[in-house]
Coordinates of C-alpha atoms in Angstrom, one line a residue:
M123 CA -32.2 -41.4 -85.4
R124 CA -33.5 -39.7 -82.3
L125 CA -35.4 -42.9 -81.3
I126 CA -32.2 -44.9 -81.6
S127 CA -30.2 -42.4 -79.5
L128 CA -32.8 -42.5 -76.8
V129 CA -32.8 -46.3 -76.7
N130 CA -29.0 -46.3 -76.3
A131 CA -29.2 -43.9 -73.4
V132 CA -31.7 -46.0 -71.6
L133 CA -29.5 -49.1 -72.1
V134 CA -26.5 -47.3 -70.7
I135 CA -28.4 -46.2 -67.6
V136 CA -29.7 -49.7 -66.9
A137 CA -26.1 -51.1 -67.3
L138 CA -24.7 -48.6 -64.8
Y139 CA -27.5 -49.3 -62.3
F140 CA -26.7 -53.0 -62.3
V141 CA -22.9 -52.4 -62.1
V142 CA -23.2 -49.9 -59.2
F143 CA -26.2 -51.0 -57.1
E144 CA -26.6 -54.6 -58.0
R145 CA -23.0 -55.6 -58.1
D146 CA -23.3 -58.8 -56.0
A147 CA -26.3 -60.0 -58.0
L148 CA -24.6 -59.3 -61.2
F149 CA -21.4 -61.3 -60.1
A150 CA -23.6 -64.2 -59.0
F151 CA -25.4 -64.2 -62.3
A152 CA -22.0 -64.1 -64.1
G153 CA -20.7 -66.9 -61.9
R154 CA -18.0 -64.7 -60.2
E155 CA -19.3 -64.6 -56.6
D156 CA -16.5 -66.8 -55.3
A157 CA -13.9 -64.8 -57.1
A158 CA -15.2 -61.5 -55.7
S159 CA -15.2 -62.9 -52.2
Q160 CA -11.6 -64.1 -52.5
S161 CA -10.6 -60.7 -53.8
D162 CA -12.2 -59.0 -50.7
A163 CA -10.6 -61.4 -48.3
G164 CA -7.3 -60.8 -49.9
A165 CA -7.7 -57.0 -49.6
E166 CA -8.6 -57.3 -45.9
A167 CA -5.6 -59.6 -45.3
S168 CA -3.4 -57.0 -47.0
D169 CA -4.8 -54.2 -44.8
A170 CA -4.3 -56.2 -41.6
S171 CA -0.7 -56.9 -42.6
A172 CA -0.2 -53.2 -43.2
V173 CA -1.6 -52.3 -39.8
Q174 CA 0.5 -55.0 -38.0
A175 CA 3.5 -53.6 -39.7
V176 CA 3.4 -50.3 -37.7
G177 CA 6.3 -50.4 -35.2
V178 CA 6.5 -48.2 -32.1
V179 CA 8.7 -48.0 -29.0
A180 CA 6.8 -48.3 -25.7
L181 CA 7.8 -47.7 -22.0
R182 CA 6.3 -49.9 -19.3
S183 CA 5.8 -47.5 -16.4
T184 CA 4.7 -48.1 -12.8
A185 CA 3.2 -45.3 -10.7
R186 CA 5.2 -44.0 -7.8
E187 CA 4.3 -42.0 -4.7
I188 CA 5.3 -38.3 -4.9
D189 CA 4.3 -35.2 -2.9
S190 CA 1.8 -33.4 -5.2
A191 CA 3.2 -29.9 -4.5
V192 CA 1.4 -26.7 -5.4
L193 CA 3.5 -24.6 -7.8
L194 CA 3.3 -20.9 -8.1
R195 CA 5.3 -17.8 -8.8
G196 CA 5.9 -15.1 -6.2
E197 CA 8.3 -12.5 -4.9
T198 CA 10.2 -11.8 -1.7
K199 CA 8.9 -9.1 0.6
A200 CA 10.4 -7.6 3.7
I201 CA 8.7 -8.7 7.0
R202 CA 8.5 -5.1 8.1
Q203 CA 9.2 -1.8 6.4
V204 CA 8.5 1.5 8.1
E205 CA 8.9 5.2 7.1
V206 CA 10.0 6.9 10.4
L207 CA 8.4 10.4 10.4
A208 CA 8.9 13.4 12.5
E209 CA 6.1 14.4 15.0
T210 CA 7.2 18.0 15.7
T211 CA 8.7 21.0 14.0
S212 CA 12.4 21.8 14.3
T213 CA 15.7 21.6 12.5
V214 CA 18.0 18.5 12.4
I215 CA 21.2 18.9 14.4
S216 CA 22.6 15.3 14.0
E217 CA 24.8 13.9 11.3
P218 CA 22.7 11.7 8.9
K219 CA 23.1 7.9 8.8
R220 CA 23.6 6.6 5.3
K221 CA 21.4 4.0 3.6
G222 CA 22.5 0.4 4.1
T223 CA 23.5 1.1 7.7
F224 CA 22.5 -1.6 10.1
V225 CA 20.6 -0.2 13.1
E226 CA 19.3 -1.7 16.4
A227 CA 15.9 -1.0 17.9
G228 CA 16.3 2.4 19.8
D229 CA 19.2 3.7 17.8
L230 CA 19.2 7.4 17.1
L231 CA 18.2 8.3 13.5
C232 CA 17.5 12.0 13.7
E233 CA 18.1 14.5 16.5
L234 CA 16.2 17.9 16.4
D235 CA 17.0 21.2 18.0
P236 CA 15.2 21.3 21.4
G237 CA 14.7 25.1 21.2
S238 CA 12.5 26.4 24.0
R239 CA 11.1 23.0 24.9
P240 CA 13.3 22.6 28.1
A241 CA 12.1 26.0 29.4
Q242 CA 8.5 25.0 28.7
L243 CA 9.0 21.8 30.6
A244 CA 10.5 23.7 33.6
Q245 CA 7.6 26.2 33.5
A246 CA 5.1 23.3 33.6
K247 CA 6.8 21.7 36.5
A248 CA 6.9 25.1 38.4
A249 CA 3.1 25.5 37.8
K250 CA 2.6 22.0 39.2
L251 CA 4.5 22.8 42.3
E252 CA 2.5 26.0 42.7
A253 CA -0.7 24.1 42.4
E254 CA 0.4 21.5 44.9
S255 CA 1.3 24.3 47.4
R256 CA -2.3 25.5 47.5
V257 CA -3.6 22.2 48.8
P258 CA -2.7 22.8 52.5
E259 CA -4.3 26.2 52.5
A260 CA -7.5 24.8 50.9
E261 CA -7.6 21.9 53.4
A262 CA -7.1 24.4 56.4
R263 CA -10.0 26.4 55.2
L264 CA -12.2 23.3 55.0
E265 CA -11.2 22.4 58.6
E266 CA -12.0 26.0 59.7
A267 CA -15.4 25.8 58.0
H268 CA -16.1 22.5 59.9
A269 CA -15.1 24.2 63.2
R270 CA -17.4 27.1 62.6
V271 CA -20.3 24.7 61.9
A272 CA -19.6 23.0 65.2
E273 CA -19.5 26.3 67.1
A274 CA -22.7 27.5 65.4
E275 CA -24.4 24.3 66.3
I276 CA -23.6 24.8 70.0
N277 CA -24.8 28.4 70.0
L278 CA -28.0 27.3 68.2
I279 CA -28.8 24.6 70.8
A280 CA -28.2 27.0 73.7
A281 CA -30.4 29.7 72.1
R282 CA -33.2 27.3 71.6
K283 CA -33.1 26.1 75.2
L284 CA -33.1 29.7 76.6
S285 CA -35.9 30.7 74.2
E286 CA -38.0 27.7 75.4
T287 CA -37.5 28.5 79.1
G288 CA -38.1 32.2 78.6
F289 CA -34.6 33.3 79.5
G290 CA -33.6 34.1 75.9
S291 CA -35.2 36.2 73.3
E292 CA -36.6 34.8 70.0
T293 CA -34.3 37.1 68.1
R294 CA -31.2 35.4 69.6
R295 CA -32.5 32.0 68.4
I296 CA -33.1 33.3 64.9
A297 CA -29.6 34.8 64.8
A298 CA -28.1 31.5 65.9
E299 CA -29.9 29.6 63.1
A300 CA -28.6 32.2 60.6
E301 CA -25.1 31.7 61.9
M302 CA -25.5 27.9 61.5
S303 CA -26.6 28.3 57.8
T304 CA -23.6 30.6 57.1
A305 CA -21.2 28.0 58.6
K306 CA -22.6 25.2 56.4
A307 CA -22.2 27.4 53.4
G308 CA -18.6 28.0 54.4
I309 CA -18.0 24.2 54.3
K310 CA -19.3 23.9 50.7
A311 CA -17.2 26.9 49.6
A312 CA -14.1 25.3 51.2
E313 CA -14.8 21.9 49.6
A314 CA -15.2 23.6 46.2
E315 CA -11.9 25.5 46.7
L316 CA -10.2 22.2 47.6
K317 CA -11.5 20.5 44.4
A318 CA -10.4 23.4 42.3
T319 CA -6.9 23.1 43.8
E320 CA -6.9 19.4 43.0
A321 CA -8.0 20.1 39.4
G322 CA -5.3 22.7 39.1
I323 CA -2.8 20.0 40.1
E324 CA -4.1 17.6 37.5
A325 CA -3.9 20.3 34.8
A326 CA -0.3 21.0 35.8
E327 CA 0.6 17.4 35.6
A328 CA -0.9 17.1 32.1
A329 CA 1.1 20.2 31.1
V330 CA 4.3 18.6 32.4
A331 CA 3.5 15.3 30.5
A332 CA 2.8 17.2 27.3
A333 CA 6.1 19.2 27.7
E334 CA 8.0 16.0 28.3
L335 CA 6.5 14.3 25.3
E336 CA 7.3 17.3 23.1
L337 CA 10.9 17.2 24.4
D338 CA 11.1 13.4 23.6
R339 CA 10.0 14.1 20.0
I340 CA 13.2 15.8 19.2
T341 CA 15.0 12.4 19.2
I342 CA 13.7 10.1 16.5
E343 CA 14.8 6.4 17.1
A344 CA 14.7 3.2 15.1
P345 CA 11.5 1.2 15.9
F346 CA 13.1 -2.2 15.3
Q347 CA 16.3 -3.9 14.2
G348 CA 16.9 -3.6 10.4
L349 CA 18.7 -1.7 7.6
L350 CA 18.3 1.9 6.4
E351 CA 16.7 1.8 3.0
S352 CA 17.2 5.6 2.6
D353 CA 19.6 8.2 4.0
A354 CA 18.5 9.8 7.3
A355 CA 17.5 13.5 7.1
E356 CA 20.3 15.8 6.4
L357 CA 21.9 18.1 9.0
G358 CA 20.1 21.5 9.1
S359 CA 17.0 20.4 7.2
L360 CA 13.7 21.6 8.6
M361 CA 11.4 18.9 9.9
Q362 CA 7.7 19.2 10.3
P363 CA 5.1 16.8 11.5
G364 CA 5.0 14.0 8.8
S365 CA 8.5 14.8 7.4
L366 CA 10.5 11.7 6.5
C367 CA 13.5 11.0 8.8
A368 CA 14.5 7.6 7.4
T369 CA 13.1 4.3 6.1
V370 CA 13.9 1.2 8.1
I371 CA 13.5 -2.3 6.5
Q372 CA 13.7 -5.7 8.3
L373 CA 14.7 -8.7 6.2
D374 CA 15.2 -11.4 8.8
P375 CA 13.0 -13.3 8.5
I376 CA 11.7 -12.5 5.1
K377 CA 8.4 -13.3 3.4
L378 CA 7.6 -15.0 0.1
V379 CA 4.3 -13.8 -1.3
G380 CA 2.4 -15.6 -4.0
F381 CA -1.1 -16.2 -5.2
V382 CA -2.8 -19.6 -5.3
P383 CA -5.6 -20.4 -7.9
E384 CA -9.0 -21.1 -6.5
T385 CA -8.7 -24.7 -7.9
E386 CA -5.6 -25.4 -5.7
V387 CA -6.4 -23.3 -2.6
N388 CA -7.9 -26.3 -0.6
R389 CA -4.6 -28.1 -1.0
V390 CA -2.6 -25.4 0.9
T391 CA -2.6 -25.3 4.7
V392 CA -1.1 -22.9 7.2
G393 CA 2.1 -24.5 8.6
A394 CA 2.8 -26.6 5.5
P395 CA 6.5 -26.8 4.5
A396 CA 7.5 -24.9 1.3
Q397 CA 10.6 -24.5 -0.8
A398 CA 11.5 -21.8 -3.3
Q399 CA 14.2 -21.0 -5.8
L400 CA 15.1 -17.4 -6.5
V401 CA 16.2 -16.1 -9.8
T402 CA 19.7 -16.0 -8.4
G403 CA 19.6 -19.8 -8.0
L404 CA 19.4 -19.6 -4.2
Q405 CA 17.3 -22.4 -2.7
V406 CA 15.4 -21.5 0.5
E407 CA 12.9 -23.3 2.8
G408 CA 10.2 -22.1 5.1
R409 CA 6.6 -22.6 6.2
V410 CA 3.2 -21.2 5.2
T411 CA 2.3 -18.6 7.8
F412 CA -0.7 -16.9 6.1
L413 CA -3.4 -18.0 3.6
S414 CA -6.0 -15.4 2.6
R415 CA -9.7 -16.2 3.2
S416 CA -10.8 -13.6 0.5
A417 CA -10.0 -14.0 -3.2
D418 CA -8.7 -11.1 -5.3
E419 CA -11.7 -9.7 -7.2
T420 CA -9.8 -9.5 -10.5
T421 CA -7.7 -12.7 -10.6
R422 CA -9.8 -14.9 -8.3
T423 CA -6.6 -16.0 -6.5
F424 CA -5.8 -16.2 -2.8
E425 CA -2.7 -14.6 -1.3
V426 CA -0.3 -16.9 0.6
E427 CA 2.7 -15.9 2.7
I428 CA 5.7 -18.1 3.5
T429 CA 8.2 -17.0 6.2
V430 CA 11.8 -17.9 5.5
P431 CA 14.9 -17.3 7.7
N432 CA 17.4 -14.9 6.3
P433 CA 20.1 -14.4 8.9
E434 CA 22.8 -13.5 6.4
L435 CA 20.5 -11.1 4.5
L436 CA 21.2 -12.9 1.2
I437 CA 17.6 -12.5 0.1
R438 CA 16.6 -9.0 -1.0
D439 CA 13.2 -7.4 -1.0
G440 CA 11.3 -7.8 -4.3
Q441 CA 13.1 -10.8 -5.9
T442 CA 11.2 -13.2 -8.1
A443 CA 10.8 -16.8 -6.7
S444 CA 9.4 -20.1 -7.9
I445 CA 7.5 -21.6 -5.0
R446 CA 6.6 -25.2 -4.2
I447 CA 4.2 -25.8 -1.3
A448 CA 4.1 -29.4 -0.1
A449 CA 0.6 -31.0 -0.4
E450 CA -0.9 -34.4 0.1
G451 CA 1.0 -37.2 -1.8
A452 CA -0.3 -38.8 -5.0
K453 CA 0.5 -41.6 -7.4
A454 CA 2.2 -40.4 -10.6
H455 CA 4.3 -41.6 -13.6
L456 CA 7.6 -40.0 -14.6
L457 CA 7.6 -39.7 -18.4
P458 CA 9.8 -38.0 -21.0
Q459 CA 8.1 -34.8 -22.1
S460 CA 8.3 -35.9 -25.7
A461 CA 5.8 -38.7 -24.9
L462 CA 3.0 -36.2 -24.5
T463 CA 0.6 -35.6 -27.4
L464 CA -2.7 -34.1 -28.3
N465 CA -5.9 -35.8 -29.6
N466 CA -8.2 -34.4 -32.2
E467 CA -10.2 -32.6 -29.5
G468 CA -7.0 -30.8 -28.3
Q469 CA -6.7 -32.8 -25.0
L470 CA -3.3 -33.4 -23.6
G471 CA -2.5 -37.1 -23.0
V472 CA -0.4 -40.1 -24.0
R473 CA -1.0 -43.0 -26.4
T474 CA -0.8 -46.4 -24.7
V475 CA -0.6 -50.0 -25.9
G476 CA -3.6 -52.0 -24.6
A477 CA -4.9 -55.5 -24.9
G478 CA -4.1 -57.0 -28.3
N479 CA -1.5 -54.3 -29.0
V480 CA -4.3 -51.9 -29.8
V481 CA -3.5 -48.2 -29.4
D482 CA -5.5 -46.1 -26.9
F483 CA -5.4 -42.4 -26.0
V484 CA -5.5 -41.6 -22.3
P485 CA -5.9 -37.9 -21.0
I486 CA -3.4 -36.9 -18.3
R487 CA -2.8 -34.0 -15.9
L488 CA 0.6 -32.5 -15.3
L489 CA 1.8 -32.6 -11.7
R490 CA 5.4 -31.4 -11.9
D491 CA 8.0 -30.6 -14.4
T492 CA 11.6 -31.7 -13.6
A493 CA 14.9 -32.0 -15.4
D494 CA 14.4 -35.8 -15.6
G495 CA 10.9 -35.5 -17.2
V496 CA 7.4 -34.7 -16.2
W497 CA 5.3 -36.3 -13.5
V498 CA 1.8 -37.0 -14.7
G499 CA -1.4 -38.3 -13.1
G500 CA -4.6 -39.8 -14.4
L501 CA -3.1 -43.1 -15.6
A502 CA -3.5 -46.7 -14.3
E503 CA -1.0 -48.2 -11.8
T504 CA 0.9 -49.9 -14.6
V505 CA 0.7 -48.8 -18.2
D506 CA 2.6 -49.2 -21.5
I507 CA 3.1 -45.8 -22.9
I508 CA 4.3 -45.2 -26.5
V509 CA 7.3 -42.9 -26.4
V510 CA 8.4 -43.2 -30.0
G511 CA 6.0 -43.2 -32.9
Q512 CA 3.0 -42.0 -31.0
E513 CA 2.4 -39.2 -33.5
F514 CA 2.0 -41.8 -36.4
V515 CA -0.7 -43.9 -34.8
T516 CA -4.3 -43.3 -33.6
A517 CA -6.6 -45.0 -31.2
G518 CA -7.7 -48.4 -32.4
V519 CA -4.6 -49.1 -34.6
V520 CA -2.8 -52.4 -34.0
V521 CA 1.0 -51.9 -33.4
A522 CA 4.1 -54.0 -32.9
P523 CA 5.7 -52.5 -29.8
T524 CA 9.3 -52.6 -28.8
Y525 CA 9.7 -52.1 -25.1
K526 CA 12.3 -49.6 -23.8
D527 CA 14.0 -50.1 -20.4
V528 CA 13.2 -47.5 -17.8
S529 CA 16.9 -46.7 -17.3
Q530 CA 17.4 -45.9 -21.0

């Protein structure tokens, strides 16, 4: 019984081998080769019919020239903002200006109590006059010293001649030489006195200038035209060097500040026109006035500034803005956003109808998003793009496209 079971198992294995691995030879032996071939051809025809039955809607698109703008987010920033500080110690004696007040350059913001400053200025001026009055006396002493030298020189010449001829004593000659040395020393002393007098005048002038500057510091003025962002210092408050008098902000013109990625920075140039839309819906235009040469260490982006006119002060400091900086033009296709899809590798692109109505996947790059659709690059000049049914076909599949008019 065991032998019979073993034989049956061997026969079953041999039969399965011929059915699985020697199918064609078995059919040829059985005279069914033609039937099998006809069956395979019928299956392929059935598959081809199924593939050709896939219908899609395609859009024949032609590339158009657009300005390939650089898009970024930013915010508005005042062209200038200064905290006006006190430079001396005193109390405020003027009524404060309230925040929001428009001021011109030179307008009074805070006036401080002058105290003893006018008296100190008068004292410095008097000291200057006193120093100047000493100049004639010092000059007269210098002239007197020169006259004594001339007299001593005459006496010395006479004493030497008398001593040489024997009519004068040697003692008289020596006394004349001593008198000459004393006269010369008198010139040096007079010159030193004159220089000291002139130095006294310069010191007095410096004291006058310092007193005038200290007196000027009691009036704190607006450095430029703008708006008060804070109230001026209150009446009676004590101001010390560094105390805040008021904050002045200038909003006309105003800056738009954004950060450009390092992949786009070479497309931005100083002087390029730019547009922006604020969160309020206001549209503004300006030009690039600054592009940083150094990247931010954290974000690896470059700061860009755009100057925008703001005569009516409609733009405020710190508002968010969507910025478009004009760059060199490029060819692009305008497509509905629904036409975009992903391949198995996660690449963003579109599916197109190629030669023989065979589907192909083409990666694209987004250039701009508008209300009418998205502008994309990376496609040929003219291309048939599947806009309906692209999610149900893959590359290599044959389709039966129906073309959609561009205006639809």
